[in-house]
Amino acid sequence: MSRDFNVFWSIPADDLLNQLDTTTSGLTSTEARTRLAAYGSNLLRPKKSLSAISLLLSQFKSPIIIILIFAPLLSFFLGDPADTTIILAIIFISSFLGFWQEKGAAHAVEKLLAIVRTKTTVLRDGAEKEISLEEVVPGDVVLLSAGGSIPGDCLILEATDFHVDEAILTGETFPVDKSAGIIPPEASLSQRTNVLFMGTHAVSGTARTVVVRTGKDTEFGKISDHLKLRPQETEFERGVRRFGYLLMEVTLLLVIAIFTINVYLAKPILDSFLFSLALAVGLTPQLLPAIISVNLAHGAKMMAKQKVIVKKLVSIENFGSMNVLCSDKTGTLTEGKVGLHSTPGIEGQESPKVFLCAYLNASFQKGYNNPIDEAIRVYRSIDISGYQKLKEIPYDFIRKRLSILVSQNGSSLLVTKGALKNVLEVCSTAETADGKIVPLQSVLEQIDRHFERFSSEGFRTLGVACREMGPGEPAAGEVETNMTFLGFLVLFDPLKPGIQQDIAELKSLGVTLKVITGDNHAVAVTVGKQVGMDAAQILTGPEIRKMSSEALMKKVEDINIFAEVEPNQKERIIIALKKAGNVVGYMGDGINDAPALHAADVGISVDGAVDVAKEAADIVLLEKELGVLAKGVIEGRTTFANTQKYVFMATSANFGNMFSMAGASLFMSYLPLLPKQILLTNLMTDFPEMAIATDSVDVEMKDRPRRWDINFIRKFMITFGLVSSFFDFLTFGVLLILMNATVEQFRTGWFMESVISAAVIVLVIRSRKPFFMSEPGRYLKAATLLVVALTILLPYTPLAGIFGFSPLPASFLLALGIILALYIATAEIVKRIFYRTNR
């Protein structure tokens, strides 16, 4: 199948099916597999390879590591093969640890993503089958309905009231009416009304289409290289990047200074160079990428147990940092199971005609399944077999109306239902209970009074209108005018059980819930009060329309309920909250929620959401419950806390040890530690820190949102680094003055003190409480004990000679124990003072 489909919209459907070697019944499974192998996955960008080779090579992308590999090779040619082998072995062992952890994390995440993969319905082997979007191939026959994502560039074979949002491709605000047919070859993108484009989504109706192009061959794929497909940098990624800059500055200054001074003091240039590089590796938290990957993957697995599926790993940290959650009212505060309460006319009494018209409208509409139409259909059944549908003007979020033109016994009737205000604006008359037609203006006050009463009781109220039509099917613009208002659809949606407790739990976690709804202000206030929200202030869509972005930014902080909001205003509210300094989550599951989901720091949807909402989300809930969300927030904060623990541990211990080593090298006639010994120190101190993802987290570290604070990290690094250095120099004094240690004994003693103190201090730094009041996770505890034991035993094993160590007398081990005890006690005191002065 290698034909040119550059103008496929001008080819008759039957001819195109033949050229694609397919039929209206779709492909066979065997042929689909063959085409998938030939064309590749239906993706704008190929998936990042998770092969073992690529992951392993990524561990060596640091410039420092690359230099450190080549420097020992130079040493090898200069006649020191033993040291070269040891240094390279340590580098590769350290890199393998990172590779092993990241590989496990990557596979765990792949399994979780498969749970919420967006799917589409195709015909395979003549039967309907759901497959993921990336498995769609040219020649597939796809069945589409409202809310579905268009999986490729397709030709419409047949369509019923099918409308598509093409704003992402053409900039067109209103949904485009699509139908089968033949379009001239020279037609522009917006004129190809028989074609559907990848990247757009269906707003209403149904269609059967054949896929012609997929992936990079689509119209969207052709322009994707010119678009910024990279998502916006998250709060967490921004924090990691700034932390990287901080380390780079410190490392660069230290390495240049140490190398220069050692050369000035006439120490061997190659040894000085390797020493400086080893210091750089020692100062750099080499396992940070692996630790972050493992933390996030572990967090994703824990969140999955709470029925929260993470699509984008970095959003976990934002989830934990979130302090504002915006959500719709329906399905979040309420059950989302709409029921029809009554169908009163303009006098407030039950009206059979109102129900009949509403039933006709709900039964014949083919836009998309929605709870309101379902509620009307199940309320009571009416025989409408005598009616025939002629035309549908689907609902859109600007008109906020749905109109159906039906015929019976040769006469046509247009029935419209929708938001009361939007229905009234196309009406000029109203019908009373006795069938009289009166001017709308004469009963508007009465209509408003009933509407306010229904709304104040918490009911959602829609309007119903009709118009007798002449023969034929007039254009849409000629239809919805001069209509007769009939009455109301009064709907109810009960509150979710326990919703007050769920909101209170979020509030206790420092997350403020803000409700953004299209319902009128009276309903929103009533429901808000029922669930215990602050409804003293409310902002409506018309008010937002008149406000500048600056004014909205100042106002949104104090408002918890936004009512009568239009779809585009949701995005404005989210952006205003972000500009005001909040980390904002948005929970949505509708067709019009995609822009707000993209704009939020954390886009949250549910598994039952329409495709376009689920694709835009960072996190998908398997249940639309605020209680589930609260559990996910706690897991997000646990992940964030453990990531920050590693940063605190690595920077404070590493900075202290490397600073001490750099200082000691200035007044000693020999290097205080050999490069291979520094790298071994770094490798062994990494072991306890690798277990940090499974560490337990104190309650006070999860009770409120926390964000990256580079100034705080810098202060922490300097404060605890200096404490570490003080005890390093105390160790120097014991070794040089009290013990008169030889070069090998000095290096052995300091290696033991460096590794054991760095491993033990993890237990102090990991919590704000005294270390004996916060029990670490069992893996962290086991890793710490193992490293301490290995470090003490190493100088007394055959490996000691290889690394340049020698056994130490028992007196030093006793002195080392005293120094470590003093170090832990001092660190505890400093920790208490530090957190008291840096809240």
CSV table of C-alpha atoms in Angstrom, one decimal, residues 92-425:
chain,number,residue,atom,x,y,z
A,92,PHE,CA,31.1,1.3,36.6
A,93,ILE,CA,29.7,-0.2,39.8
A,94,SER,CA,28.2,3.2,40.7
A,95,SER,CA,26.7,3.6,37.2
A,96,PHE,CA,25.3,0.1,37.3
A,97,LEU,CA,23.5,0.9,40.5
A,98,GLY,CA,21.9,3.9,38.9
A,99,PHE,CA,21.0,1.8,35.8
A,100,TRP,CA,19.5,-1.0,37.8
A,101,GLN,CA,17.3,1.3,39.8
A,102,GLU,CA,16.1,3.3,36.8
A,103,LYS,CA,15.4,0.2,34.7
A,104,GLY,CA,13.1,-1.2,37.4
A,105,ALA,CA,11.4,2.2,37.8
A,106,ALA,CA,10.8,2.5,34.0
A,107,HIS,CA,9.2,-0.9,33.7
A,108,ALA,CA,7.0,-0.2,36.8
A,109,VAL,CA,5.7,3.0,35.2
A,110,GLU,CA,5.0,1.3,31.9
A,111,LYS,CA,2.7,-1.2,33.6
A,112,LEU,CA,0.8,1.6,35.3
A,113,LEU,CA,0.3,3.7,32.2
A,114,ALA,CA,-1.2,0.7,30.4
A,115,ILE,CA,-4.2,1.0,32.9
A,116,VAL,CA,-5.3,4.4,31.6
A,117,ARG,CA,-4.2,4.3,28.0
A,118,THR,CA,-6.5,6.3,25.7
A,119,LYS,CA,-8.4,3.9,23.4
A,120,THR,CA,-10.6,4.2,20.2
A,121,THR,CA,-13.1,1.8,18.6
A,122,VAL,CA,-12.1,0.2,15.3
A,123,LEU,CA,-13.5,-2.5,13.1
A,124,ARG,CA,-11.2,-5.5,13.1
A,125,ASP,CA,-12.2,-8.8,11.6
A,126,GLY,CA,-15.7,-7.3,11.0
A,127,ALA,CA,-16.3,-6.6,14.7
A,128,GLU,CA,-15.9,-3.6,17.0
A,129,LYS,CA,-12.7,-3.7,19.0
A,130,GLU,CA,-11.1,-1.2,21.4
A,131,ILE,CA,-7.4,-0.5,20.8
A,132,SER,CA,-5.0,2.1,22.0
A,133,LEU,CA,-4.5,5.2,19.7
A,134,GLU,CA,-0.9,4.2,19.0
A,135,GLU,CA,-2.0,0.9,17.4
A,136,VAL,CA,-4.2,2.6,14.8
A,137,VAL,CA,-2.9,2.1,11.2
A,138,PRO,CA,-3.9,3.4,7.7
A,139,GLY,CA,-6.9,1.5,6.5
A,140,ASP,CA,-8.5,1.1,9.9
A,141,VAL,CA,-12.2,1.9,10.0
A,142,VAL,CA,-12.8,3.9,13.2
A,143,LEU,CA,-16.1,4.6,14.9
A,144,LEU,CA,-16.2,8.0,16.6
A,145,SER,CA,-18.6,9.8,19.0
A,146,ALA,CA,-18.6,12.9,21.1
A,147,GLY,CA,-15.5,13.4,23.3
A,148,GLY,CA,-13.4,11.0,21.3
A,149,SER,CA,-10.0,11.9,20.0
A,150,ILE,CA,-9.4,11.7,16.2
A,151,PRO,CA,-6.7,9.0,15.9
A,152,GLY,CA,-5.3,10.1,12.5
A,153,ASP,CA,-6.2,11.9,9.3
A,154,CYS,CA,-9.4,10.3,8.2
A,155,LEU,CA,-12.0,10.4,5.5
A,156,ILE,CA,-15.6,10.3,6.7
A,157,LEU,CA,-17.6,7.4,5.3
A,158,GLU,CA,-20.8,8.3,7.1
A,159,ALA,CA,-21.8,10.8,9.8
A,160,THR,CA,-24.7,11.9,11.9
A,161,ASP,CA,-24.8,15.4,13.3
A,162,PHE,CA,-21.0,15.2,13.6
A,163,HIS,CA,-19.2,18.3,14.9
A,164,VAL,CA,-15.5,18.6,15.6
A,165,ASP,CA,-13.4,21.1,17.5
A,166,GLU,CA,-10.4,22.0,15.2
A,167,ALA,CA,-9.2,25.0,17.1
A,168,ILE,CA,-5.8,23.4,17.8
A,169,LEU,CA,-5.2,23.1,14.0
A,170,THR,CA,-7.2,25.9,12.3
A,171,GLY,CA,-7.9,28.4,15.2
A,172,GLU,CA,-11.6,28.1,14.5
A,173,THR,CA,-13.5,28.9,17.7
A,174,PHE,CA,-16.8,27.1,16.8
A,175,PRO,CA,-17.2,23.4,16.2
A,176,VAL,CA,-17.0,22.4,12.5
A,177,ASP,CA,-19.9,20.5,10.9
A,178,LYS,CA,-18.5,17.4,9.3
A,179,SER,CA,-20.1,15.1,6.7
A,180,ALA,CA,-19.3,12.6,4.0
A,181,GLY,CA,-18.7,13.8,0.4
A,182,ILE,CA,-16.1,14.9,-2.1
A,183,ILE,CA,-14.2,18.1,-1.8
A,184,PRO,CA,-12.2,19.8,-4.6
A,185,PRO,CA,-8.4,19.0,-4.4
A,186,GLU,CA,-7.5,22.7,-3.9
A,187,ALA,CA,-9.6,23.1,-0.8
A,188,SER,CA,-7.9,24.6,2.2
A,189,LEU,CA,-7.6,22.9,5.6
A,190,SER,CA,-10.7,24.5,7.0
A,191,GLN,CA,-12.7,23.8,3.8
A,192,ARG,CA,-12.2,20.0,4.0
A,193,THR,CA,-15.4,19.2,5.7
A,194,ASN,CA,-15.2,15.5,4.8
A,195,VAL,CA,-11.9,15.1,6.6
A,196,LEU,CA,-11.0,14.6,10.3
A,197,PHE,CA,-7.5,15.6,11.5
A,198,MET,CA,-5.4,14.0,14.1
A,199,GLY,CA,-5.1,16.1,17.3
A,200,THR,CA,-8.7,17.3,17.1
A,201,HIS,CA,-11.7,15.9,18.9
A,202,ALA,CA,-15.4,15.2,18.4
A,203,VAL,CA,-17.9,17.5,20.1
A,204,SER,CA,-21.1,15.9,19.1
A,205,GLY,CA,-22.7,13.2,16.9
A,206,THR,CA,-21.3,10.0,15.5
A,207,ALA,CA,-19.2,9.0,12.5
A,208,ARG,CA,-17.7,6.1,10.7
A,209,THR,CA,-14.3,7.0,9.1
A,210,VAL,CA,-11.3,5.4,7.4
A,211,VAL,CA,-7.8,6.3,8.5
A,212,VAL,CA,-5.6,7.5,5.7
A,213,ARG,CA,-2.5,8.9,7.5
A,214,THR,CA,-1.1,8.3,11.0
A,215,GLY,CA,1.7,9.7,13.1
A,216,LYS,CA,4.2,12.1,11.5
A,217,ASP,CA,2.4,11.8,8.1
A,218,THR,CA,-0.7,13.6,9.4
A,219,GLU,CA,-1.3,17.3,9.0
A,220,PHE,CA,-0.6,17.8,12.7
A,221,GLY,CA,2.5,15.6,12.4
A,222,LYS,CA,3.8,17.8,9.6
A,223,ILE,CA,3.7,20.9,11.8
A,224,SER,CA,4.7,19.2,15.1
A,225,ASP,CA,8.4,19.8,14.4
A,226,HIS,CA,7.7,23.5,14.4
A,227,LEU,CA,5.6,23.4,17.5
A,228,LYS,CA,6.9,23.4,21.0
A,229,LEU,CA,5.7,19.9,21.9
A,230,ARG,CA,7.8,19.8,25.0
A,231,PRO,CA,5.5,20.4,28.0
A,232,GLN,CA,5.9,23.3,30.2
A,233,GLU,CA,8.5,22.9,33.0
A,234,THR,CA,6.8,21.8,36.2
A,235,GLU,CA,7.4,23.3,39.6
A,236,PHE,CA,9.4,20.2,40.6
A,237,GLU,CA,11.6,20.2,37.4
A,238,ARG,CA,12.3,23.9,38.0
A,239,GLY,CA,13.5,23.1,41.5
A,240,VAL,CA,15.7,20.3,40.3
A,241,ARG,CA,17.2,22.5,37.6
A,242,ARG,CA,18.0,25.4,40.1
A,243,PHE,CA,19.4,22.8,42.5
A,244,GLY,CA,21.7,21.6,39.7
A,245,TYR,CA,22.9,25.2,39.1
A,246,LEU,CA,23.7,25.6,42.8
A,247,LEU,CA,25.8,22.4,42.8
A,248,MET,CA,27.5,23.3,39.6
A,249,GLU,CA,28.6,26.7,41.0
A,250,VAL,CA,30.0,25.1,44.2
A,251,THR,CA,31.7,22.2,42.5
A,252,LEU,CA,33.3,24.4,39.8
A,253,LEU,CA,34.8,26.9,42.3
A,254,LEU,CA,36.0,24.1,44.6
A,255,VAL,CA,37.6,22.0,41.9
A,256,ILE,CA,39.4,24.9,40.2
A,257,ALA,CA,40.7,26.3,43.6
A,258,ILE,CA,41.9,22.9,44.8
A,259,PHE,CA,43.6,21.9,41.6
A,260,THR,CA,45.4,25.3,41.3
A,261,ILE,CA,46.6,25.3,44.9
A,262,ASN,CA,47.8,21.7,44.8
A,263,VAL,CA,49.8,22.4,41.6
A,264,TYR,CA,51.2,25.6,43.3
A,265,LEU,CA,52.3,23.5,46.2
A,266,ALA,CA,54.3,21.3,43.8
A,267,LYS,CA,52.2,18.1,44.2
A,268,PRO,CA,52.0,15.8,41.2
A,269,ILE,CA,49.9,17.3,38.4
A,270,LEU,CA,48.1,14.1,37.4
A,271,ASP,CA,47.4,13.1,41.0
A,272,SER,CA,46.2,16.7,41.7
A,273,PHE,CA,43.9,16.5,38.6
A,274,LEU,CA,42.5,13.2,39.6
A,275,PHE,CA,42.0,14.3,43.2
A,276,SER,CA,40.1,17.4,42.0
A,277,LEU,CA,37.9,15.4,39.7
A,278,ALA,CA,37.3,12.9,42.5
A,279,LEU,CA,36.3,15.7,44.8
A,280,ALA,CA,33.8,16.9,42.1
A,281,VAL,CA,32.3,13.4,41.9
A,282,GLY,CA,32.2,13.3,45.6
A,283,LEU,CA,30.4,16.6,45.9
A,284,THR,CA,27.9,15.8,43.1
A,285,PRO,CA,24.9,13.7,44.1
A,286,GLN,CA,25.7,11.3,41.3
A,287,LEU,CA,22.6,9.1,42.0
A,288,LEU,CA,20.2,12.0,42.0
A,289,PRO,CA,18.6,11.2,38.6
A,290,ALA,CA,18.3,7.5,39.6
A,291,ILE,CA,17.0,8.4,43.1
A,292,ILE,CA,14.4,10.8,41.6
A,293,SER,CA,13.3,8.1,39.1
A,294,VAL,CA,13.0,5.5,41.8
A,295,ASN,CA,11.2,7.8,44.2
A,296,LEU,CA,8.7,8.8,41.5
A,297,ALA,CA,8.2,5.2,40.3
A,298,HIS,CA,7.7,4.0,43.9
A,299,GLY,CA,5.3,6.9,44.5
A,300,ALA,CA,3.4,6.0,41.4
A,301,LYS,CA,3.0,2.4,42.6
A,302,MET,CA,1.9,3.5,46.0
A,303,MET,CA,-0.6,6.0,44.4
A,304,ALA,CA,-1.9,3.2,42.2
A,305,LYS,CA,-2.9,1.3,45.3
A,306,GLN,CA,-5.0,4.3,46.3
A,307,LYS,CA,-6.7,4.2,42.8
A,308,VAL,CA,-4.7,7.2,41.5
A,309,ILE,CA,-2.8,6.5,38.2
A,310,VAL,CA,0.1,8.8,37.4
A,311,LYS,CA,0.6,9.5,33.6
A,312,LYS,CA,3.4,12.0,34.0
A,313,LEU,CA,5.8,11.1,36.8
A,314,VAL,CA,7.0,14.7,37.6
A,315,SER,CA,3.4,15.6,38.4
A,316,ILE,CA,3.7,13.5,41.6
A,317,GLU,CA,5.8,16.2,43.2
A,318,ASN,CA,3.4,18.9,42.0
A,319,PHE,CA,0.6,16.9,43.3
A,320,GLY,CA,2.2,16.9,46.8
A,321,SER,CA,2.9,20.7,46.5
A,322,MET,CA,-0.6,21.5,45.3
A,323,ASN,CA,-2.3,24.0,47.6
A,324,VAL,CA,-5.4,24.8,45.5
A,325,LEU,CA,-7.7,22.3,43.8
A,326,CYS,CA,-10.2,23.5,41.3
A,327,SER,CA,-13.1,21.3,40.3
A,328,ASP,CA,-16.6,21.2,38.9
A,329,LYS,CA,-19.5,20.7,41.2
A,330,THR,CA,-21.2,17.8,39.3
A,331,GLY,CA,-19.6,14.5,40.1
A,332,THR,CA,-17.2,16.0,42.7
A,333,LEU,CA,-19.4,17.5,45.4
A,334,THR,CA,-22.5,15.7,44.0
A,335,GLU,CA,-23.1,12.1,42.9
A,336,GLY,CA,-23.1,13.1,39.2
A,337,LYS,CA,-26.2,11.0,38.8
A,338,VAL,CA,-28.8,13.5,37.6
A,339,GLY,CA,-32.4,12.9,38.2
A,340,LEU,CA,-35.5,14.7,36.8
A,341,HIS,CA,-37.5,16.3,39.6
A,342,SER,CA,-40.3,17.9,37.7
A,343,THR,CA,-41.3,19.7,34.4
A,344,PRO,CA,-43.3,22.7,35.4
A,345,GLY,CA,-44.7,25.3,33.0
A,346,ILE,CA,-44.4,29.0,33.5
A,347,GLU,CA,-47.0,29.1,36.3
A,348,GLY,CA,-45.0,26.5,38.3
A,349,GLN,CA,-47.4,23.6,37.7
A,350,GLU,CA,-46.4,20.3,36.1
A,351,SER,CA,-46.8,20.5,32.3
A,352,PRO,CA,-47.1,17.3,30.1
A,353,LYS,CA,-46.1,19.4,27.1
A,354,VAL,CA,-42.9,20.5,28.6
A,355,PHE,CA,-42.0,16.8,29.3
A,356,LEU,CA,-43.0,15.7,25.8
A,357,CYS,CA,-40.8,18.3,24.2
A,358,ALA,CA,-37.9,17.5,26.5
A,359,TYR,CA,-38.4,13.8,25.9
A,360,LEU,CA,-38.3,14.3,22.1
A,361,ASN,CA,-35.2,16.4,22.4
A,362,ALA,CA,-33.4,13.9,24.6
A,363,SER,CA,-34.4,10.9,22.6
A,364,PHE,CA,-33.5,12.1,19.2
A,365,GLN,CA,-30.2,13.9,20.0
A,366,LYS,CA,-27.1,12.1,18.8
A,367,GLY,CA,-24.5,14.5,20.2
A,368,TYR,CA,-23.2,12.5,23.1
A,369,ASN,CA,-24.5,10.6,26.0
A,370,ASN,CA,-25.0,12.9,29.0
A,371,PRO,CA,-26.7,12.4,32.4
A,372,ILE,CA,-29.4,15.1,31.7
A,373,ASP,CA,-30.8,13.4,28.6
A,374,GLU,CA,-30.5,10.0,30.3
A,375,ALA,CA,-32.5,11.4,33.3
A,376,ILE,CA,-35.3,12.6,31.0
A,377,ARG,CA,-35.5,9.3,29.2
A,378,VAL,CA,-35.7,7.1,32.3
A,379,TYR,CA,-38.1,9.5,34.2
A,380,ARG,CA,-41.1,8.3,32.1
A,381,SER,CA,-41.5,6.6,28.8
A,382,ILE,CA,-43.6,8.1,26.0
A,383,ASP,CA,-44.5,6.6,22.6
A,384,ILE,CA,-42.8,8.9,20.0
A,385,SER,CA,-42.9,6.4,17.1
A,386,GLY,CA,-45.1,8.9,15.2
A,387,TYR,CA,-42.2,11.4,15.2
A,388,GLN,CA,-39.3,11.5,12.7
A,389,LYS,CA,-36.1,13.5,13.2
A,390,LEU,CA,-35.3,15.9,10.5
A,391,LYS,CA,-32.3,17.9,11.8
A,392,GLU,CA,-30.2,18.5,14.9
A,393,ILE,CA,-28.3,21.6,15.9
A,394,PRO,CA,-25.9,20.1,18.5
A,395,TYR,CA,-25.1,21.6,21.9
A,396,ASP,CA,-22.0,23.8,22.1
A,397,PHE,CA,-20.5,25.7,24.9
A,398,ILE,CA,-21.2,29.1,23.4
A,399,ARG,CA,-24.9,28.7,22.5
A,400,LYS,CA,-25.6,26.4,25.5
A,401,ARG,CA,-28.6,25.0,23.7
A,402,LEU,CA,-29.6,21.8,21.9
A,403,SER,CA,-32.2,21.9,19.2
A,404,ILE,CA,-34.0,19.0,17.4
A,405,LEU,CA,-36.3,19.4,14.4
A,406,VAL,CA,-39.0,16.7,14.2
A,407,SER,CA,-42.0,16.0,12.0
A,408,GLN,CA,-45.3,14.4,12.7
A,409,ASN,CA,-48.2,14.0,10.3
A,410,GLY,CA,-46.6,16.4,7.8
A,411,SER,CA,-46.0,19.3,10.3
A,412,SER,CA,-42.6,20.2,11.7
A,413,LEU,CA,-41.7,21.2,15.3
A,414,LEU,CA,-38.4,22.6,16.6
A,415,VAL,CA,-37.7,21.7,20.2
A,416,THR,CA,-34.9,23.4,22.1
A,417,LYS,CA,-33.6,22.9,25.6
A,418,GLY,CA,-30.6,24.4,27.4
A,419,ALA,CA,-29.5,26.9,29.9
A,420,LEU,CA,-32.5,29.0,30.8
A,421,LYS,CA,-30.9,32.4,29.9
A,422,ASN,CA,-29.8,31.1,26.5
A,423,VAL,CA,-33.2,29.5,25.7
A,424,LEU,CA,-35.0,32.7,26.7
A,425,GLU,CA,-32.8,34.9,24.4
